[in-house]
Short mmCIF file of C-alpha atoms in Angstrom, two decimals:
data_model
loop_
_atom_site.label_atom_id
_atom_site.label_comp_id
_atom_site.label_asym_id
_atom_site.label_seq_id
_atom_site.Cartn_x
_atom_site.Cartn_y
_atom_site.Cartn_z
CA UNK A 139 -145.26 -115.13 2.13
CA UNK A 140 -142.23 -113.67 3.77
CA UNK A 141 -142.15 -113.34 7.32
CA UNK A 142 -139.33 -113.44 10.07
CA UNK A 143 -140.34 -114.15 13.74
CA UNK A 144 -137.76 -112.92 16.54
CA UNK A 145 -137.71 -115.32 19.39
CA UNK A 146 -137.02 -113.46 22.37
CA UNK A 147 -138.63 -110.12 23.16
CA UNK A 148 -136.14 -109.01 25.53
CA UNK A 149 -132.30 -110.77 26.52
CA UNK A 150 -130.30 -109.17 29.00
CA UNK A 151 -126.35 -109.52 29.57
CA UNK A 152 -123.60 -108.23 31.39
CA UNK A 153 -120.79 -106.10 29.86
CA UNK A 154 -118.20 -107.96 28.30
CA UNK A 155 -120.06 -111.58 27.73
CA UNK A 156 -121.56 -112.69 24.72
CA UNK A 157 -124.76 -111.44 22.95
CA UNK A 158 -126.80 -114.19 20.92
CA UNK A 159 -130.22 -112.28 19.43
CA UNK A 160 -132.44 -115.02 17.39
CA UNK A 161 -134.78 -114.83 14.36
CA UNK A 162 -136.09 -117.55 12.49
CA UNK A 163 -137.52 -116.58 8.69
CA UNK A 164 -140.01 -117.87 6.38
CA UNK A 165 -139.33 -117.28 2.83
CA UNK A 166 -141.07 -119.29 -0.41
CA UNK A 167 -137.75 -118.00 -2.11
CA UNK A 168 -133.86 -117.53 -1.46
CA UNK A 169 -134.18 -114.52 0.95
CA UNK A 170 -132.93 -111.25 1.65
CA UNK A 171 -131.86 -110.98 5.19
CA UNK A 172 -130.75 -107.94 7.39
CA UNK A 173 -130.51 -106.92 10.73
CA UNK A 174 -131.53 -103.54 11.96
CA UNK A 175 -130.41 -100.94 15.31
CA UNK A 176 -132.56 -98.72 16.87
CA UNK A 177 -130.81 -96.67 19.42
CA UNK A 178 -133.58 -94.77 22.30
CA UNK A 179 -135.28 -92.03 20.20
CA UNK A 180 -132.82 -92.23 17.22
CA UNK A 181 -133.80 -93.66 13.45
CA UNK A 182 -132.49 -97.15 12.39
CA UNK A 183 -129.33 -98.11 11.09
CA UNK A 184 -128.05 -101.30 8.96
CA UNK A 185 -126.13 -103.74 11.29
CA UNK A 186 -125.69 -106.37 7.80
CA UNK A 187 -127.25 -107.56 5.55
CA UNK A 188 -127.55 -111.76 3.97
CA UNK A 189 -126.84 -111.36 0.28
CA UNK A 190 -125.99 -115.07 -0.36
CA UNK A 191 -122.10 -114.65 -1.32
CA UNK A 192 -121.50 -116.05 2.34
CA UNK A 193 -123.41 -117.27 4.91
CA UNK A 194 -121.59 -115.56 7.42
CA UNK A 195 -122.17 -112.15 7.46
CA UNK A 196 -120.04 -109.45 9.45
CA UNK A 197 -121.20 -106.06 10.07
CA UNK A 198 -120.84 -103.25 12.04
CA UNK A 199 -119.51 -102.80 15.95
CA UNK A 200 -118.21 -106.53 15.99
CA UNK A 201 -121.64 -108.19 14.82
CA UNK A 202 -122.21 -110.77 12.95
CA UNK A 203 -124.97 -112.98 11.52
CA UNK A 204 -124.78 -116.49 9.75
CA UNK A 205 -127.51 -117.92 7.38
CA UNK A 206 -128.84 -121.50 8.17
CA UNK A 207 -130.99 -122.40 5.73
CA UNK A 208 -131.69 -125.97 6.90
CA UNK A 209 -132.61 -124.62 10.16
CA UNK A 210 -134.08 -121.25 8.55
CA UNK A 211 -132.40 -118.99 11.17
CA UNK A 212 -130.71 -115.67 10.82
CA UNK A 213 -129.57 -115.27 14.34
CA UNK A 214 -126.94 -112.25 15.24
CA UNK A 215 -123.96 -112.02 17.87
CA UNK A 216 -121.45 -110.18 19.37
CA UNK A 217 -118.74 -112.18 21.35
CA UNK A 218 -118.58 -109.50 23.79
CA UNK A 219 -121.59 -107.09 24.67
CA UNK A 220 -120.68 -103.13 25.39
CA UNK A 221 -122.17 -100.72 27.58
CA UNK A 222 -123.30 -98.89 23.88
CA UNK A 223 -124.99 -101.89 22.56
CA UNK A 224 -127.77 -101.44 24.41
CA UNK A 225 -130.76 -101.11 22.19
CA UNK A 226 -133.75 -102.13 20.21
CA UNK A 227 -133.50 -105.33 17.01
CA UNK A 228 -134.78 -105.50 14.11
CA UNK A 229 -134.71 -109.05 11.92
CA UNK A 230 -135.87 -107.84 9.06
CA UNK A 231 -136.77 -109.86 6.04
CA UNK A 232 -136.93 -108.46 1.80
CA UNK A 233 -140.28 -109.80 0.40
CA UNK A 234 -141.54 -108.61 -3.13
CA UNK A 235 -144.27 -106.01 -3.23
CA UNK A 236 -146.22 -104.80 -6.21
CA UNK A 237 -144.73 -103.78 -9.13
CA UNK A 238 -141.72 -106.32 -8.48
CA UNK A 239 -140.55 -104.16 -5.77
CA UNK A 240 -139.34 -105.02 -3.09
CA UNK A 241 -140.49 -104.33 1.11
CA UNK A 242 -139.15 -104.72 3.94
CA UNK A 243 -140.94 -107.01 6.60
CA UNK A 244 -139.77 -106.77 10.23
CA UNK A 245 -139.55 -108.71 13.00
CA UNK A 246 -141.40 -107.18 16.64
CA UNK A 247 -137.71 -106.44 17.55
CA UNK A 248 -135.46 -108.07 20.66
CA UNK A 249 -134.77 -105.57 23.23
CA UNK A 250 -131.02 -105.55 24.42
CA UNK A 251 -129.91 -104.27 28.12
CA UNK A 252 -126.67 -104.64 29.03
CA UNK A 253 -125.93 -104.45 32.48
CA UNK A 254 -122.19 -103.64 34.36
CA UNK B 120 -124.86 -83.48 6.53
CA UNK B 121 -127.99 -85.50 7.19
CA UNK B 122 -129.06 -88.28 4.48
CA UNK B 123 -132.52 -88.61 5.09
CA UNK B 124 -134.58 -86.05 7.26
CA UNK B 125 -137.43 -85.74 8.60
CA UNK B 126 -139.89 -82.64 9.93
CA UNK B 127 -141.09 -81.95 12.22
CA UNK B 128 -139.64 -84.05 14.89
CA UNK B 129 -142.20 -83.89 17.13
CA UNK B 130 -145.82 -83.24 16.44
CA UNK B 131 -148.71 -82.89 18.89
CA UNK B 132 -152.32 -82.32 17.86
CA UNK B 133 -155.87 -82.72 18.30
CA UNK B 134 -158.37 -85.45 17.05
CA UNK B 135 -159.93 -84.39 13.92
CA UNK B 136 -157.05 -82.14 12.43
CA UNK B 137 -154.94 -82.64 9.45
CA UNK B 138 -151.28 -82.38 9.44
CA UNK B 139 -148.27 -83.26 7.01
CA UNK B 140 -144.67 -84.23 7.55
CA UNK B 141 -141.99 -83.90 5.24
CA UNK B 142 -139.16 -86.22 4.28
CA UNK B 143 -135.81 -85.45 2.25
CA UNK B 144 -133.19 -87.39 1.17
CA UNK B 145 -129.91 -86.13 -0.56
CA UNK B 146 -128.57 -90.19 -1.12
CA UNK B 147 -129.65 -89.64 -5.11
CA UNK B 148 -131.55 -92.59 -4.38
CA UNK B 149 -135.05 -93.45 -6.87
CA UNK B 150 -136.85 -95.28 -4.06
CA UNK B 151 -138.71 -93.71 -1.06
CA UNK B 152 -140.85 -95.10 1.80
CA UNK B 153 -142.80 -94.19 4.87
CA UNK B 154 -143.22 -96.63 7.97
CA UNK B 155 -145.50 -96.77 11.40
CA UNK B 156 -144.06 -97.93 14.43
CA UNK B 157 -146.39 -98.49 17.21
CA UNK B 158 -145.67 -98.40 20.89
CA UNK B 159 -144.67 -101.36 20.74
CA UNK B 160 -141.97 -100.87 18.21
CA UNK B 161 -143.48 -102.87 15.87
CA UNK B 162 -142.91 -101.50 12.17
CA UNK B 163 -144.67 -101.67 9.08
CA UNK B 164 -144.32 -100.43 5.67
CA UNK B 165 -146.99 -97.74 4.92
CA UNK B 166 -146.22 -96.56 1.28
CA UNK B 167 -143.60 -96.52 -1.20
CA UNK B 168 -142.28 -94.38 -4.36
CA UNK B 169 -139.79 -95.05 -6.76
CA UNK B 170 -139.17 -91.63 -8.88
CA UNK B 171 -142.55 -90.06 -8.20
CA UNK B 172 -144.62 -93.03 -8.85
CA UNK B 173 -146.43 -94.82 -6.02
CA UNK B 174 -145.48 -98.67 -5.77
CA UNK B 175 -146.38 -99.79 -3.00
CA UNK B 176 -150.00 -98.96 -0.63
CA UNK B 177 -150.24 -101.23 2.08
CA UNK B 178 -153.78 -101.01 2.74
CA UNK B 179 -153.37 -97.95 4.40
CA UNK B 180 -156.86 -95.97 5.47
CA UNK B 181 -157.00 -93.20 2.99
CA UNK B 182 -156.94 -90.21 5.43
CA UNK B 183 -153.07 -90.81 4.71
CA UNK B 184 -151.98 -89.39 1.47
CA UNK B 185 -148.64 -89.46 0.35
CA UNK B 186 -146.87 -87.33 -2.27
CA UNK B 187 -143.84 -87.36 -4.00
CA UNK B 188 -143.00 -83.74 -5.51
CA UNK B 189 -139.62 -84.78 -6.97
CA UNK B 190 -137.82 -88.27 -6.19
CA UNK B 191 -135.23 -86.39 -3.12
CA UNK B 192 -138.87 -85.81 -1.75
CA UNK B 193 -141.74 -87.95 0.06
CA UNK B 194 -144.48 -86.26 2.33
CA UNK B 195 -147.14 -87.46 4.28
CA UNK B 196 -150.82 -85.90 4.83
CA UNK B 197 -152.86 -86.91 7.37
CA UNK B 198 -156.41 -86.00 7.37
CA UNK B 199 -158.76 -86.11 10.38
CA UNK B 200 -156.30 -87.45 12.47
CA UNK B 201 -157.60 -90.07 14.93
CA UNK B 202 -155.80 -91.53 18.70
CA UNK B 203 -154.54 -94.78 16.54
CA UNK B 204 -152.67 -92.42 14.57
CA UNK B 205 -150.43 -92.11 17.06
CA UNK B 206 -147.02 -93.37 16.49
CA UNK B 207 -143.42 -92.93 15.10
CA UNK B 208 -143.31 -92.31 11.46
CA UNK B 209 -140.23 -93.28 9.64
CA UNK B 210 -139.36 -92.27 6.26
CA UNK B 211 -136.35 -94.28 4.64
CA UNK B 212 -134.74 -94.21 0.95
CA UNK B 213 -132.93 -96.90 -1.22
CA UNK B 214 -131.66 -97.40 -4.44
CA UNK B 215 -134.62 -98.64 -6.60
CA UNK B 216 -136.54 -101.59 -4.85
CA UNK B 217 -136.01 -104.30 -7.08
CA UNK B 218 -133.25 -105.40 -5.73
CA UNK B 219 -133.72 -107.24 -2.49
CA UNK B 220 -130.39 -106.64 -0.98
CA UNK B 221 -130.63 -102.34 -1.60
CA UNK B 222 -130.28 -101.33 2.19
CA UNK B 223 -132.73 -98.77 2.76
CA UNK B 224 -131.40 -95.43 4.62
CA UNK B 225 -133.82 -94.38 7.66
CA UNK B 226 -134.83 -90.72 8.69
CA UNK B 227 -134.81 -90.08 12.57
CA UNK B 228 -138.61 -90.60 13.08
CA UNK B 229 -141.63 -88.32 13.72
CA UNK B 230 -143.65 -88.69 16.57
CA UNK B 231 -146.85 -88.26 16.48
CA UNK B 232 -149.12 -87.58 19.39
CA UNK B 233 -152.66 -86.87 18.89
CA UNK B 234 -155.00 -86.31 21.66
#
């Protein structure tokens, strides 16, 4: 079964230093990877997604995510953390439903503060 | 304009009622879904639809009935609502969901507070 497992609840940084957010997956196939925002009280948007043409994955607001798939990690950063980042973060694995559909399984979500 | 939308935003209400909320989306997309967060953010995958046709129940209690009137459309009825009910519902839309890399499009949440 697919299942992703964020490893810290909550990381804090100071403006202008480096985020690092970590998620390890599990995955009895070649995945489907994403990472997911969640602003206070707003919906969630796509950060990027892992669709196998390159392991290193950029995606919105200066974020990016590589695949290691002897270390089965997924694990996003920013080289330099803004006041706006500040937020909630989804891992977010695709796993196949019924049907041959596929669902998306998330991670509890890493809490980002970002202090002056 | 708004891709996927949600109503109401809010909803408050009493044990044992019934209530609906509606979702739209105007992506042209086939696939639709409806998602729980708790309060503590965790998020799972309720139901989904792909053109009218339910795909996917994830063991949900059936006092929650979903219905899909035309694919742009996915609502939610909740019968006899109960405190555990209470959450964030999230309705979200992708292309159809056999392809494990469609992103899927989320609506800005209900909340749901029943008391």
């Amino acid at each position: 079964a697919q299942s992703v497992t964020q490893l810290d609840s909550h990381v804090s940084v100071s403006e202008g230093t480096p985020v690092l957010l970590r998620c390890n997956y599990s995955s009895s196939y070649s995945p489907s990877l994403f990472w997911y925002v969640q602003h206070p009280n707003k919906g969630l948007q796509l950060l990027l997604k892992y669709t196998s043409a390159a392991t290193l994955v950029k995606g919105i607001n200066g974020f990016e995510a590589e695949f290691k798939k002897s270390e089965t990690s997924f694990h996003l950063t920013k080289p330099s953390a803004h006041m706006s980042d500040a937020a909630e973060y989804f891992c977010v694995v695709s796993a196949r439903g019924g049907g041959g559909y596929n669902k998306l399984i998330f991670g509890a979500g890493t809490r980002l503060a970002v202090h002056p | 304009d708004t891709a996927v939308s949600q109503t109401p935003k809010y909803l408050v209400t009493q044990m044992g009622n019934d209530k609906s909320i509606k979702c739209e989306q105007n992506l042209g997309h086939d696939t639709m879904y409806w998602y729980k967060q708790d309060s503590k953010k965790f998020l799972k995958i309720m139901f989904s639809y792909n053109n009218k046709e339910l795909i996917i129940n994830e063991t949900v209690p059936n006092r929650f009935s979903p219905k899909s009137p035309d694919k742009a459309h996915l609502n939610l009825h909740i019968n006899s609502l109960e405190l555990g009910d209470s959450a964030v519902y999230f309705c979200a839309s992708s292309q159809a969901g056999t392809s494990g890399y469609n992103e899927q499009f989320f609506g800005p949440g209900t909340r749901l507070t029943v008391l």
